[in-house]
Amino acid sequence: MSSELSLIDKAKFVAAKQASEYVKSGMKVGLGTGSTAAWLVQCLGEMVRENGLKIKGVPTSNRTAKLARQVGIDVITLEEAKWLDITIDGTDEYDDELTLIKGGGGAHLREKIVATASDRMIVIADATKKVDTLGAFPLPIEVVPFGLPVTQGLIEEMLTGVDVLGRDIVQRMQGKKPYVTDEGNFILDLHLKRISDARQLSLVINQIPGVVENGLFIDICDVVVVGHGDGKVTVRDITNDTSEVVRFDVLDDDNIFVDISD
Ligand code: 5RP
C-alpha cells in the first residue's frame, strides 16, 4: 500500500481486505458503492486476476460496475443472478444492532435491493461510522421527480409526528443541478440529528407516495468489519454472536491500489 494513503484510507483498505476472505469461488457477490466498497472491489479484482477466484459480481451502481469491469470481475445483473451468496458494502453509520444509514453515495436504493437479495450482508467501515444513536448523518430518501414539492411537504408533515431532533430537509445537488440517481430519481437528505425509532421511521417514510426508498437498513446486515489505520480489524457477526480481532501488516511498498478513486 502506498505510504501516501491517509489513516482513514488504510482503515478502509484493511476492512475491505478482511471482508474479501468471505468471498469464495463460485459465489455471486453484491458489490457495494462508495470509497470503502471500492477498496473491496479492488481486493476482489486482485483475487480474480492473481489467485484464480471465480465470481460473478452484481454492482449496486454504475460507477461500481465500471470499476468492477476495470479490475477484471465478471459483472452480471441482479436479474441474471436472481439471488446472491453475499453482499459487501460500506455504510455511513451503524449502531449496535447493525442498523445502518446508507446512501451518502446516492446508491441506497440499489444497495438495499441487492443486499436484501443476498444470503448475507457484510458491512465494511472505518471506526468513525459507529454511532450510539443513528441520525447524525443525514438520512437519504430517494424520491421520484414528479411532484417533488408535494412529496417533500408530506415528509415534513410526517416528521412532526416522529421522535427526531432535527427536521430540516435538503435536496441533494450536484453543482447547480439536482443530484440524479442511477434510477433517474432525486434524493432528499433528512437532517434528523437523532433517530429514536428507526423501524417506525422507515415504515412511515416508505408509506408516502413519491418516496421510493429510504437509507435505513434494518435487519439486513449480518456482519460488520471495522478497519483501523494501524492495521487492526474487528469483525462482529451478530448472527453467530461472535467478535474477533485480526491484525494486518500495512505494507508501505504495496502500491497495487494507489490509483483507486471513487
Ligand atoms: C453509497 C453508500 C456508501 O456505502 C456510504 O456512503 C459509505 O461510503 P464511504 O465508504 O465512501 O464512506 O451508502 O450509497
Short mmCIF file of N, CA and C and ligand atoms in Angstrom, two decimals, residues 12 32-39 60-61 63 89-93 101-109 111 124-126 128-129 137 140 172 179 187 215 217 262, ligand 1:
data_model
loop_
_atom_site.label_atom_id
_atom_site.label_comp_id
_atom_site.label_asym_id
_atom_site.label_seq_id
_atom_site.Cartn_x
_atom_site.Cartn_y
_atom_site.Cartn_z
N LYS A 12 -10.00 1.75 5.75
CA LYS A 12 -10.98 1.22 4.78
C LYS A 12 -10.38 0.04 4.03
N GLY A 32 -20.85 -3.31 -3.29
CA GLY A 32 -21.38 -2.05 -2.80
C GLY A 32 -20.82 -0.84 -3.54
N THR A 33 -21.22 0.32 -3.05
CA THR A 33 -20.82 1.59 -3.66
C THR A 33 -20.19 2.49 -2.60
N GLY A 34 -19.21 3.30 -3.03
CA GLY A 34 -18.57 4.22 -2.10
C GLY A 34 -17.08 3.93 -2.03
N SER A 35 -16.37 4.74 -1.25
CA SER A 35 -14.90 4.61 -1.24
C SER A 35 -14.45 3.32 -0.55
N THR A 36 -15.16 2.88 0.50
CA THR A 36 -14.76 1.64 1.17
C THR A 36 -15.06 0.44 0.28
N ALA A 37 -16.24 0.47 -0.33
CA ALA A 37 -16.61 -0.63 -1.24
C ALA A 37 -15.67 -0.69 -2.44
N ALA A 38 -15.16 0.48 -2.84
CA ALA A 38 -14.22 0.48 -3.98
C ALA A 38 -12.94 -0.28 -3.64
N TRP A 39 -12.51 -0.18 -2.38
CA TRP A 39 -11.34 -0.99 -1.96
C TRP A 39 -11.67 -2.47 -2.07
N THR A 60 -23.87 -2.33 -7.34
CA THR A 60 -25.01 -1.56 -6.83
C THR A 60 -25.07 -0.16 -7.44
N SER A 61 -24.19 0.13 -8.37
CA SER A 61 -24.23 1.44 -9.04
C SER A 61 -23.47 1.33 -10.35
N ARG A 63 -21.12 3.31 -11.23
CA ARG A 63 -19.68 3.53 -11.04
C ARG A 63 -19.00 2.28 -10.49
N ASP A 89 -20.62 -4.13 1.44
CA ASP A 89 -20.87 -2.73 1.14
C ASP A 89 -20.39 -1.85 2.30
N GLY A 90 -20.21 -0.60 2.03
CA GLY A 90 -19.87 0.36 3.08
C GLY A 90 -21.12 0.87 3.78
N THR A 91 -20.92 1.82 4.68
CA THR A 91 -22.06 2.42 5.37
C THR A 91 -21.70 3.84 5.81
N ASP A 92 -22.72 4.63 6.07
CA ASP A 92 -22.48 5.97 6.60
C ASP A 92 -22.55 5.98 8.12
N GLU A 93 -23.42 5.15 8.67
CA GLU A 93 -23.49 4.96 10.13
C GLU A 93 -23.93 3.52 10.40
N ILE A 101 -27.39 3.56 8.38
CA ILE A 101 -27.80 4.62 7.45
C ILE A 101 -26.87 4.53 6.26
N LYS A 102 -27.44 4.37 5.09
CA LYS A 102 -26.68 4.31 3.85
C LYS A 102 -27.26 5.32 2.86
N GLY A 103 -26.48 5.55 1.79
CA GLY A 103 -26.98 6.43 0.74
C GLY A 103 -26.20 7.72 0.60
N GLY A 104 -25.12 7.85 1.41
CA GLY A 104 -24.28 9.04 1.24
C GLY A 104 -23.74 9.15 -0.17
N GLY A 105 -23.58 8.01 -0.79
CA GLY A 105 -23.10 7.98 -2.19
C GLY A 105 -24.24 7.94 -3.19
N GLY A 106 -25.46 8.06 -2.71
CA GLY A 106 -26.62 8.16 -3.60
C GLY A 106 -27.08 6.85 -4.22
N ALA A 107 -26.66 5.73 -3.62
CA ALA A 107 -26.96 4.44 -4.26
C ALA A 107 -27.79 3.51 -3.37
N HIS A 108 -28.42 4.06 -2.31
CA HIS A 108 -29.02 3.16 -1.31
C HIS A 108 -30.18 2.33 -1.86
N LEU A 109 -30.85 2.82 -2.91
CA LEU A 109 -31.97 2.03 -3.45
C LEU A 109 -31.46 0.70 -4.02
N GLU A 111 -28.57 -0.55 -3.51
CA GLU A 111 -27.84 -1.26 -2.45
C GLU A 111 -28.80 -2.08 -1.58
N ILE A 124 -18.52 -3.03 5.61
CA ILE A 124 -17.13 -2.68 5.87
C ILE A 124 -17.06 -1.19 6.17
N ALA A 125 -16.27 -0.86 7.20
CA ALA A 125 -16.29 0.53 7.66
C ALA A 125 -15.00 0.87 8.37
N ASP A 126 -14.72 2.16 8.47
CA ASP A 126 -13.71 2.61 9.42
C ASP A 126 -14.45 2.95 10.72
N THR A 128 -15.01 5.46 12.43
CA THR A 128 -15.82 6.69 12.57
C THR A 128 -17.29 6.45 12.28
N LYS A 129 -17.62 5.32 11.66
CA LYS A 129 -19.01 5.08 11.24
C LYS A 129 -19.89 4.53 12.38
N PHE A 137 -25.73 11.51 10.73
CA PHE A 137 -25.58 11.57 9.27
C PHE A 137 -26.99 11.76 8.67
N PRO A 140 -30.77 9.74 3.76
CA PRO A 140 -31.15 9.95 2.36
C PRO A 140 -32.48 9.25 2.03
N ARG A 172 -30.54 16.95 -2.42
CA ARG A 172 -29.14 16.76 -2.79
C ARG A 172 -28.89 17.36 -4.17
N TYR A 179 -29.07 16.31 -7.82
CA TYR A 179 -28.39 15.02 -7.97
C TYR A 179 -29.42 14.01 -8.50
N ILE A 187 -32.77 12.87 -4.60
CA ILE A 187 -32.54 12.49 -3.20
C ILE A 187 -32.82 13.68 -2.29
N GLY A 215 -32.81 5.35 3.38
CA GLY A 215 -31.47 4.79 3.57
C GLY A 215 -31.28 3.99 4.85
N PHE A 217 -31.19 0.67 6.82
CA PHE A 217 -31.08 -0.78 6.58
C PHE A 217 -31.31 -1.47 7.93
N ASP A 262 -13.05 7.13 -6.10
CA ASP A 262 -14.50 6.87 -6.17
C ASP A 262 -15.22 8.20 -6.21
C1 5RP B 1 -23.41 4.74 -1.02
C2 5RP B 1 -23.27 4.29 0.38
C3 5RP B 1 -21.88 4.13 0.90
O1 5RP B 1 -21.69 2.82 1.26
C4 5RP B 1 -21.71 5.03 2.08
O2 5RP B 1 -21.98 6.37 1.67
C5 5RP B 1 -20.29 4.94 2.64
O3 5RP B 1 -19.38 5.47 1.73
P1 5RP B 1 -17.83 5.51 2.02
O4 5RP B 1 -17.36 4.11 2.07
O5 5RP B 1 -17.27 6.29 0.86
O6 5RP B 1 -17.64 6.23 3.33
O7 5RP B 1 -24.21 4.03 1.08
O8 5RP B 1 -24.75 4.96 -1.33
#
